[in-house]
Amino acid sequence: GQMDEPEERDIESLIEVYRDACKTVGREPLAKIIHFLNLIDKEHEPSIDGYSLDLSGNLSEFKNKRINHDDVIAISRELSEDFLIVELKLSYNDLGNTGAIALGKALQDNKFLEKMDLSMSDIDVKGTEALCTGLQMNDTLKKLVLKGNKIGRQGGILLSATLQVNSTLTELNIADTDQTNESLIALTTVLLDNATIKKLDVSNPLLTSEQEETAIHFSKMLHVNYGLTELHLCKHGMKDFGASQLAEGLKDNKTLLYLNLGCNKIAQDGARAFAELLKSNTPLRKLSFSSNRIGNNGIVAISEAIATNNCFLTTLWINNNGVTETGLCALAAALRTNMTLSNIYIWGNDLQNTACNAFEQLMEGNKPRILQHNTDVLPYVVDGVTYLSETGHYLFSH
């Protein structure tokens, strides 16, 4: 049967394929890959579904010798026949379009790779085109990360067209890739009836207009989309109008569980629109207003909503939002009646004495309401006065 096929293949021959490919491009075989394949050869259990190969250029072992496009051509040749690697990380390397073209070709043949991270790899439209061709013929890749490659409007439009053909990709990250109004609108149009994509990151596009058209299009898409569970719209220059549009679009949405609106310009009215949404018991589990300006009025409205009407939200980020003790105390009070919100991030607001006391009370005792690793502040006492210090938990919370 087809399922047993991998077991009959030979790891030795994979190493041979890779060594030959390296000779062809005139590069030394990477010790890490040979070691990796040899190790699998010794320890491979048929029960293991696959392995992750991390060749990220920001690993200390590649400090002085990052992988270049010739290395990737050799790796791609091996990938075409590989049946063991399910995740490949190549971020922060000098891949360029040549490397992307080789990987696109490998995607046409590979039947096992499920995740590929090509962040910050100097790929533009030409490389994206090759990857799209690969994706149109591939039916195993589930996750593609292109963050930080300047693929631009054209690259975004190519990916949107590919999503109309490909029905296996569930996770796409094109943050920091110079997307425009036009390419984002193309993407939202495809997502009106693509239910395969579950996680999408389109943070930090190059939006020229102040009209917030993209927010309107995302709102319309969320109104009918039933696939997306996670959406990142950081750095969209979104104001109250855009946020209110999104909240409106989410009223009938039953699938989105995580919305990240960090680093926008959302103030109290946008937060109020989301407070109304939270009252309607939306299925949203995680909501981030990190680095916006929702202020006291915004957080008071949200606190009222979660105090009585919401039993789904588990995580809320309101760090760096110009909130003072009024808002923080309202939130702390809401957490006494709401028992589902477990993770809360508040650093970067005005943490005055009463707010510090309120959060200390939430975190103390044998059964604290908020656990230490679920927030980004830690109470400490000096001369009988409680202060809050920052912990690094925020960094890993997203």
Short mmCIF file of N, CA, C and O in Angstrom, two decimals, residues 71-114:
data_model
loop_
_atom_site.label_atom_id
_atom_site.label_comp_id
_atom_site.label_asym_id
_atom_site.label_seq_id
_atom_site.Cartn_x
_atom_site.Cartn_y
_atom_site.Cartn_z
N ASP A 71 23.24 26.36 -1.62
CA ASP A 71 22.93 25.34 -0.60
C ASP A 71 21.47 24.91 -0.72
O ASP A 71 21.14 23.73 -0.62
N VAL A 72 20.61 25.90 -0.94
CA VAL A 72 19.17 25.60 -1.01
C VAL A 72 18.83 24.78 -2.25
O VAL A 72 17.97 23.90 -2.20
N ILE A 73 19.56 25.02 -3.34
CA ILE A 73 19.33 24.20 -4.54
C ILE A 73 19.63 22.73 -4.21
O ILE A 73 18.86 21.83 -4.55
N ALA A 74 20.72 22.50 -3.49
CA ALA A 74 21.09 21.14 -3.10
C ALA A 74 20.06 20.54 -2.13
O ALA A 74 19.63 19.40 -2.29
N ILE A 75 19.64 21.35 -1.15
CA ILE A 75 18.65 20.88 -0.18
C ILE A 75 17.34 20.54 -0.90
O ILE A 75 16.69 19.54 -0.62
N SER A 76 16.97 21.39 -1.87
CA SER A 76 15.71 21.19 -2.60
C SER A 76 15.74 19.89 -3.38
O SER A 76 14.74 19.18 -3.48
N ARG A 77 16.92 19.58 -3.92
CA ARG A 77 17.07 18.33 -4.69
C ARG A 77 16.79 17.14 -3.77
O ARG A 77 16.10 16.19 -4.11
N GLU A 78 17.33 17.24 -2.54
CA GLU A 78 17.12 16.18 -1.55
C GLU A 78 15.65 16.16 -1.10
O GLU A 78 15.04 15.10 -0.95
N LEU A 79 15.09 17.37 -0.94
CA LEU A 79 13.69 17.49 -0.50
C LEU A 79 12.73 16.83 -1.48
O LEU A 79 11.70 16.30 -1.08
N SER A 80 13.06 16.90 -2.77
CA SER A 80 12.17 16.33 -3.77
C SER A 80 11.93 14.85 -3.51
O SER A 80 10.90 14.30 -3.88
N GLU A 81 12.92 14.20 -2.88
CA GLU A 81 12.77 12.76 -2.62
C GLU A 81 12.60 12.45 -1.14
O GLU A 81 12.45 11.30 -0.76
N ASP A 82 12.66 13.49 -0.31
CA ASP A 82 12.65 13.26 1.14
C ASP A 82 11.29 12.79 1.63
O ASP A 82 10.26 13.27 1.19
N PHE A 83 11.30 11.84 2.56
CA PHE A 83 10.05 11.33 3.10
C PHE A 83 10.03 11.42 4.63
O PHE A 83 9.22 10.80 5.29
N LEU A 84 10.98 12.18 5.19
CA LEU A 84 11.12 12.22 6.65
C LEU A 84 10.88 13.61 7.23
O LEU A 84 10.40 13.76 8.34
N ILE A 85 11.26 14.63 6.44
CA ILE A 85 11.18 16.00 6.97
C ILE A 85 9.77 16.54 6.77
O ILE A 85 9.29 16.61 5.65
N VAL A 86 9.10 16.90 7.88
CA VAL A 86 7.77 17.50 7.75
C VAL A 86 7.81 19.01 8.00
O VAL A 86 6.88 19.72 7.65
N GLU A 87 8.92 19.49 8.60
CA GLU A 87 9.03 20.93 8.84
C GLU A 87 10.43 21.39 8.48
O GLU A 87 11.43 20.79 8.89
N LEU A 88 10.49 22.47 7.68
CA LEU A 88 11.79 23.00 7.26
C LEU A 88 11.84 24.49 7.60
O LEU A 88 10.98 25.27 7.18
N LYS A 89 12.85 24.87 8.39
CA LYS A 89 12.99 26.29 8.76
C LYS A 89 14.24 26.84 8.08
O LYS A 89 15.35 26.38 8.34
N LEU A 90 14.04 27.83 7.24
CA LEU A 90 15.16 28.43 6.51
C LEU A 90 15.21 29.95 6.68
O LEU A 90 15.80 30.65 5.87
N SER A 91 14.56 30.47 7.73
CA SER A 91 14.49 31.92 7.87
C SER A 91 15.88 32.56 8.08
O SER A 91 16.82 31.88 8.50
N TYR A 92 15.97 33.84 7.81
CA TYR A 92 17.21 34.62 7.99
C TYR A 92 18.39 34.03 7.23
O TYR A 92 19.49 33.96 7.74
N ASN A 93 18.14 33.57 6.02
CA ASN A 93 19.24 33.10 5.17
C ASN A 93 19.23 33.88 3.87
O ASN A 93 18.28 34.57 3.54
N ASP A 94 20.30 33.70 3.11
CA ASP A 94 20.44 34.42 1.85
C ASP A 94 19.88 33.55 0.72
O ASP A 94 20.62 33.09 -0.14
N LEU A 95 18.57 33.29 0.76
CA LEU A 95 17.97 32.41 -0.24
C LEU A 95 17.77 33.10 -1.58
O LEU A 95 18.10 32.56 -2.62
N GLY A 96 17.20 34.31 -1.50
CA GLY A 96 16.91 35.04 -2.72
C GLY A 96 15.91 34.30 -3.60
O GLY A 96 15.41 33.24 -3.24
N ASN A 97 15.67 34.85 -4.78
CA ASN A 97 14.72 34.22 -5.70
C ASN A 97 15.20 32.87 -6.19
O ASN A 97 14.41 31.95 -6.38
N THR A 98 16.54 32.75 -6.37
CA THR A 98 17.08 31.48 -6.87
C THR A 98 16.73 30.34 -5.92
O THR A 98 16.31 29.26 -6.34
N GLY A 99 16.90 30.60 -4.62
CA GLY A 99 16.56 29.59 -3.61
C GLY A 99 15.07 29.29 -3.62
O GLY A 99 14.65 28.13 -3.54
N ALA A 100 14.25 30.35 -3.73
CA ALA A 100 12.79 30.17 -3.73
C ALA A 100 12.34 29.37 -4.94
O ALA A 100 11.43 28.53 -4.86
N ILE A 101 12.99 29.60 -6.08
CA ILE A 101 12.64 28.86 -7.30
C ILE A 101 12.92 27.37 -7.11
O ILE A 101 12.11 26.50 -7.46
N ALA A 102 14.08 27.07 -6.49
CA ALA A 102 14.43 25.67 -6.24
C ALA A 102 13.43 25.03 -5.28
O ALA A 102 12.98 23.89 -5.49
N LEU A 103 13.03 25.77 -4.24
CA LEU A 103 12.07 25.23 -3.28
C LEU A 103 10.68 25.05 -3.92
O LEU A 103 9.98 24.08 -3.63
N GLY A 104 10.33 25.98 -4.79
CA GLY A 104 9.04 25.86 -5.50
C GLY A 104 8.99 24.59 -6.32
O GLY A 104 7.99 23.88 -6.35
N LYS A 105 10.13 24.28 -6.95
CA LYS A 105 10.24 23.06 -7.76
C LYS A 105 10.12 21.83 -6.86
O LYS A 105 9.42 20.86 -7.17
N ALA A 106 10.81 21.87 -5.70
CA ALA A 106 10.76 20.74 -4.76
C ALA A 106 9.32 20.52 -4.27
O ALA A 106 8.89 19.37 -4.10
N LEU A 107 8.58 21.60 -4.08
CA LEU A 107 7.19 21.48 -3.62
C LEU A 107 6.32 20.71 -4.61
O LEU A 107 5.34 20.08 -4.23
N GLN A 108 6.69 20.78 -5.89
CA GLN A 108 5.90 20.08 -6.90
C GLN A 108 6.00 18.56 -6.72
O GLN A 108 5.07 17.83 -7.01
N ASP A 109 7.18 18.11 -6.21
CA ASP A 109 7.40 16.66 -6.08
C ASP A 109 7.20 16.15 -4.66
O ASP A 109 6.82 15.00 -4.46
N ASN A 110 7.50 17.01 -3.68
CA ASN A 110 7.50 16.53 -2.29
C ASN A 110 6.09 16.21 -1.80
O ASN A 110 5.15 16.97 -2.02
N LYS A 111 5.98 15.07 -1.12
CA LYS A 111 4.65 14.65 -0.64
C LYS A 111 4.60 14.57 0.89
O LYS A 111 3.69 13.99 1.45
N PHE A 112 5.59 15.13 1.56
CA PHE A 112 5.64 14.95 3.02
C PHE A 112 5.79 16.24 3.82
O PHE A 112 5.41 16.30 4.96
N LEU A 113 6.37 17.27 3.19
CA LEU A 113 6.63 18.52 3.92
C LEU A 113 5.31 19.21 4.28
O LEU A 113 4.44 19.38 3.44
N GLU A 114 5.18 19.61 5.57
CA GLU A 114 3.94 20.25 6.00
C GLU A 114 4.11 21.71 6.40
O GLU A 114 3.18 22.49 6.34
#
